[in-house]
Amino acid sequence: MEQLTPHEEAVMIAIWKVGPGFVKDFMTAMYPIRLPYTTLASTIKNLEKKGFVKSERIANAFRYSAKVRESEYKKRSVNGVVNNFFSSSYKELVTFFAKENKISKDELKEIINLIDNDEKQ
């Protein structure tokens, strides 16, 4: 799966948030980001070409919806970051955030509890 630009990701987030909709629906969902209608429509067409969005013609307009689930994109994006920057080690990723004070002891305890609970099931 291709990595999206930050601009394309912002548009995809709006599409995931709204669900099937028209360009104007996505413009509203992107507030406070304000893009010209034509720029947003062009970006959505590019996302369709890349296989992230599908369209359906309704009368004289197109309704767009996500072809790629948000969870799938997140998973692949995070995996790419871990592989490229943390030697494929999630331990190194968590260590990085701990050293940067981006994750607290309490949050780490919550993560450990989640792991423990998953192992018990």
PDB file of N, CA and C in Angstrom, residues 71-114:
ATOM      1  N   SER A  71      -8.276   1.492   9.761  1.00  0.00           N
ATOM      2  CA  SER A  71      -7.456   0.615  10.607  1.00  0.00           C
ATOM      3  C   SER A  71      -6.357  -0.073   9.800  1.00  0.00           C
ATOM      4  N   GLU A  72      -6.660  -0.438   8.568  1.00  0.00           N
ATOM      5  CA  GLU A  72      -5.655  -1.086   7.708  1.00  0.00           C
ATOM      6  C   GLU A  72      -4.551  -0.100   7.344  1.00  0.00           C
ATOM      7  N   TYR A  73      -4.923   1.143   7.027  1.00  0.00           N
ATOM      8  CA  TYR A  73      -3.923   2.150   6.692  1.00  0.00           C
ATOM      9  C   TYR A  73      -3.038   2.454   7.893  1.00  0.00           C
ATOM     10  N   LYS A  74      -3.649   2.604   9.067  1.00  0.00           N
ATOM     11  CA  LYS A  74      -2.874   2.867  10.283  1.00  0.00           C
ATOM     12  C   LYS A  74      -1.884   1.748  10.535  1.00  0.00           C
ATOM     13  N   LYS A  75      -2.364   0.514  10.427  1.00  0.00           N
ATOM     14  CA  LYS A  75      -1.504  -0.644  10.688  1.00  0.00           C
ATOM     15  C   LYS A  75      -0.290  -0.648   9.757  1.00  0.00           C
ATOM     16  N   ARG A  76      -0.534  -0.437   8.481  1.00  0.00           N
ATOM     17  CA  ARG A  76       0.577  -0.436   7.519  1.00  0.00           C
ATOM     18  C   ARG A  76       1.515   0.749   7.723  1.00  0.00           C
ATOM     19  N   SER A  77       0.944   1.905   8.061  1.00  0.00           N
ATOM     20  CA  SER A  77       1.774   3.086   8.282  1.00  0.00           C
ATOM     21  C   SER A  77       2.669   2.911   9.492  1.00  0.00           C
ATOM     22  N   VAL A  78       2.103   2.418  10.585  1.00  0.00           N
ATOM     23  CA  VAL A  78       2.893   2.203  11.808  1.00  0.00           C
ATOM     24  C   VAL A  78       3.949   1.137  11.563  1.00  0.00           C
ATOM     25  N   ASN A  79       3.568   0.075  10.894  1.00  0.00           N
ATOM     26  CA  ASN A  79       4.554  -0.972  10.577  1.00  0.00           C
ATOM     27  C   ASN A  79       5.709  -0.402   9.764  1.00  0.00           C
ATOM     28  N   GLY A  80       5.399   0.481   8.817  1.00  0.00           N
ATOM     29  CA  GLY A  80       6.443   1.102   8.009  1.00  0.00           C
ATOM     30  C   GLY A  80       7.377   1.957   8.849  1.00  0.00           C
ATOM     31  N   VAL A  81       6.827   2.725   9.763  1.00  0.00           N
ATOM     32  CA  VAL A  81       7.650   3.560  10.648  1.00  0.00           C
ATOM     33  C   VAL A  81       8.540   2.675  11.518  1.00  0.00           C
ATOM     34  N   VAL A  82       7.949   1.639  12.090  1.00  0.00           N
ATOM     35  CA  VAL A  82       8.724   0.738  12.958  1.00  0.00           C
ATOM     36  C   VAL A  82       9.838   0.066  12.156  1.00  0.00           C
ATOM     37  N   ASN A  83       9.529  -0.411  10.976  1.00  0.00           N
ATOM     38  CA  ASN A  83      10.541  -1.079  10.142  1.00  0.00           C
ATOM     39  C   ASN A  83      11.649  -0.123   9.711  1.00  0.00           C
ATOM     40  N   ASN A  84      11.263   1.104   9.320  1.00  0.00           N
ATOM     41  CA  ASN A  84      12.241   2.047   8.774  1.00  0.00           C
ATOM     42  C   ASN A  84      13.067   2.778   9.822  1.00  0.00           C
ATOM     43  N   PHE A  85      12.479   3.051  10.988  1.00  0.00           N
ATOM     44  CA  PHE A  85      13.157   3.890  11.968  1.00  0.00           C
ATOM     45  C   PHE A  85      13.528   3.187  13.266  1.00  0.00           C
ATOM     46  N   PHE A  86      12.969   2.014  13.523  1.00  0.00           N
ATOM     47  CA  PHE A  86      13.195   1.342  14.806  1.00  0.00           C
ATOM     48  C   PHE A  86      13.633  -0.115  14.626  1.00  0.00           C
ATOM     49  N   SER A  87      14.301  -0.394  13.525  1.00  0.00           N
ATOM     50  CA  SER A  87      14.861  -1.724  13.250  1.00  0.00           C
ATOM     51  C   SER A  87      13.826  -2.838  13.441  1.00  0.00           C
ATOM     52  N   SER A  88      12.608  -2.567  13.026  1.00  0.00           N
ATOM     53  CA  SER A  88      11.501  -3.533  13.119  1.00  0.00           C
ATOM     54  C   SER A  88      11.197  -3.941  14.555  1.00  0.00           C
ATOM     55  N   SER A  89      11.543  -3.108  15.514  1.00  0.00           N
ATOM     56  CA  SER A  89      11.359  -3.426  16.927  1.00  0.00           C
ATOM     57  C   SER A  89      10.346  -2.481  17.579  1.00  0.00           C
ATOM     58  N   TYR A  90       9.231  -3.051  17.997  1.00  0.00           N
ATOM     59  CA  TYR A  90       8.239  -2.238  18.717  1.00  0.00           C
ATOM     60  C   TYR A  90       8.757  -1.852  20.095  1.00  0.00           C
ATOM     61  N   LYS A  91       9.648  -2.674  20.638  1.00  0.00           N
ATOM     62  CA  LYS A  91      10.281  -2.339  21.918  1.00  0.00           C
ATOM     63  C   LYS A  91      11.078  -1.046  21.776  1.00  0.00           C
ATOM     64  N   GLU A  92      11.825  -0.924  20.667  1.00  0.00           N
ATOM     65  CA  GLU A  92      12.580   0.315  20.425  1.00  0.00           C
ATOM     66  C   GLU A  92      11.646   1.509  20.256  1.00  0.00           C
ATOM     67  N   LEU A  93      10.497   1.304  19.622  1.00  0.00           N
ATOM     68  CA  LEU A  93       9.517   2.371  19.455  1.00  0.00           C
ATOM     69  C   LEU A  93       9.012   2.854  20.811  1.00  0.00           C
ATOM     70  N   VAL A  94       8.613   1.919  21.667  1.00  0.00           N
ATOM     71  CA  VAL A  94       8.107   2.288  22.990  1.00  0.00           C
ATOM     72  C   VAL A  94       9.212   2.934  23.820  1.00  0.00           C
ATOM     73  N   THR A  95      10.431   2.410  23.723  1.00  0.00           N
ATOM     74  CA  THR A  95      11.567   2.985  24.441  1.00  0.00           C
ATOM     75  C   THR A  95      11.812   4.425  23.993  1.00  0.00           C
ATOM     76  N   PHE A  96      11.721   4.659  22.704  1.00  0.00           N
ATOM     77  CA  PHE A  96      11.889   6.012  22.162  1.00  0.00           C
ATOM     78  C   PHE A  96      10.872   6.962  22.787  1.00  0.00           C
ATOM     79  N   PHE A  97       9.591   6.553  22.813  1.00  0.00           N
ATOM     80  CA  PHE A  97       8.556   7.413  23.385  1.00  0.00           C
ATOM     81  C   PHE A  97       8.749   7.608  24.880  1.00  0.00           C
ATOM     82  N   ALA A  98       9.222   6.587  25.567  1.00  0.00           N
ATOM     83  CA  ALA A  98       9.474   6.715  27.010  1.00  0.00           C
ATOM     84  C   ALA A  98      10.604   7.716  27.260  1.00  0.00           C
ATOM     85  N   LYS A  99      11.680   7.611  26.491  1.00  0.00           N
ATOM     86  CA  LYS A  99      12.813   8.527  26.659  1.00  0.00           C
ATOM     87  C   LYS A  99      12.448   9.966  26.299  1.00  0.00           C
ATOM     88  N   GLU A 100      11.526  10.121  25.369  1.00  0.00           N
ATOM     89  CA  GLU A 100      11.090  11.457  24.947  1.00  0.00           C
ATOM     90  C   GLU A 100       9.964  11.996  25.833  1.00  0.00           C
ATOM     91  N   ASN A 101       9.640  11.248  26.881  1.00  0.00           N
ATOM     92  CA  ASN A 101       8.547  11.619  27.790  1.00  0.00           C
ATOM     93  C   ASN A 101       7.220  11.803  27.065  1.00  0.00           C
ATOM     94  N   LYS A 102       6.976  10.957  26.081  1.00  0.00           N
ATOM     95  CA  LYS A 102       5.729  10.994  25.318  1.00  0.00           C
ATOM     96  C   LYS A 102       4.737   9.951  25.815  1.00  0.00           C
ATOM     97  N   ILE A 103       5.205   9.093  26.740  1.00  0.00           N
ATOM     98  CA  ILE A 103       4.345   8.077  27.324  1.00  0.00           C
ATOM     99  C   ILE A 103       4.686   7.982  28.812  1.00  0.00           C
ATOM    100  N   SER A 104       3.661   7.918  29.636  1.00  0.00           N
ATOM    101  CA  SER A 104       3.882   7.915  31.082  1.00  0.00           C
ATOM    102  C   SER A 104       3.946   6.485  31.620  1.00  0.00           C
ATOM    103  N   LYS A 105       4.386   6.384  32.868  1.00  0.00           N
ATOM    104  CA  LYS A 105       4.417   5.076  33.537  1.00  0.00           C
ATOM    105  C   LYS A 105       3.013   4.492  33.617  1.00  0.00           C
ATOM    106  N   ASP A 106       2.049   5.329  33.922  1.00  0.00           N
ATOM    107  CA  ASP A 106       0.662   4.856  34.013  1.00  0.00           C
ATOM    108  C   ASP A 106       0.163   4.319  32.673  1.00  0.00           C
ATOM    109  N   GLU A 107       0.524   5.007  31.603  1.00  0.00           N
ATOM    110  CA  GLU A 107       0.126   4.534  30.275  1.00  0.00           C
ATOM    111  C   GLU A 107       0.808   3.207  29.943  1.00  0.00           C
ATOM    112  N   LEU A 108       2.074   3.081  30.318  1.00  0.00           N
ATOM    113  CA  LEU A 108       2.773   1.812  30.097  1.00  0.00           C
ATOM    114  C   LEU A 108       2.134   0.685  30.906  1.00  0.00           C
ATOM    115  N   LYS A 109       1.717   0.993  32.137  1.00  0.00           N
ATOM    116  CA  LYS A 109       1.031  -0.012  32.958  1.00  0.00           C
ATOM    117  C   LYS A 109      -0.280  -0.433  32.301  1.00  0.00           C
ATOM    118  N   GLU A 110      -0.999   0.529  31.733  1.00  0.00           N
ATOM    119  CA  GLU A 110      -2.242   0.211  31.023  1.00  0.00           C
ATOM    120  C   GLU A 110      -1.970  -0.722  29.845  1.00  0.00           C
ATOM    121  N   ILE A 111      -0.900  -0.459  29.119  1.00  0.00           N
ATOM    122  CA  ILE A 111      -0.531  -1.304  27.980  1.00  0.00           C
ATOM    123  C   ILE A 111      -0.197  -2.711  28.458  1.00  0.00           C
ATOM    124  N   ILE A 112       0.560  -2.818  29.541  1.00  0.00           N
ATOM    125  CA  ILE A 112       0.904  -4.126  30.096  1.00  0.00           C
ATOM    126  C   ILE A 112      -0.359  -4.865  30.521  1.00  0.00           C
ATOM    127  N   ASN A 113      -1.304  -4.155  31.145  1.00  0.00           N
ATOM    128  CA  ASN A 113      -2.574  -4.780  31.531  1.00  0.00           C
ATOM    129  C   ASN A 113      -3.349  -5.278  30.312  1.00  0.00           C
ATOM    130  N   LEU A 114      -3.336  -4.503  29.236  1.00  0.00           N
ATOM    131  CA  LEU A 114      -3.989  -4.944  27.999  1.00  0.00           C
ATOM    132  C   LEU A 114      -3.356  -6.227  27.475  1.00  0.00           C
TER     133      LEU A 114
END
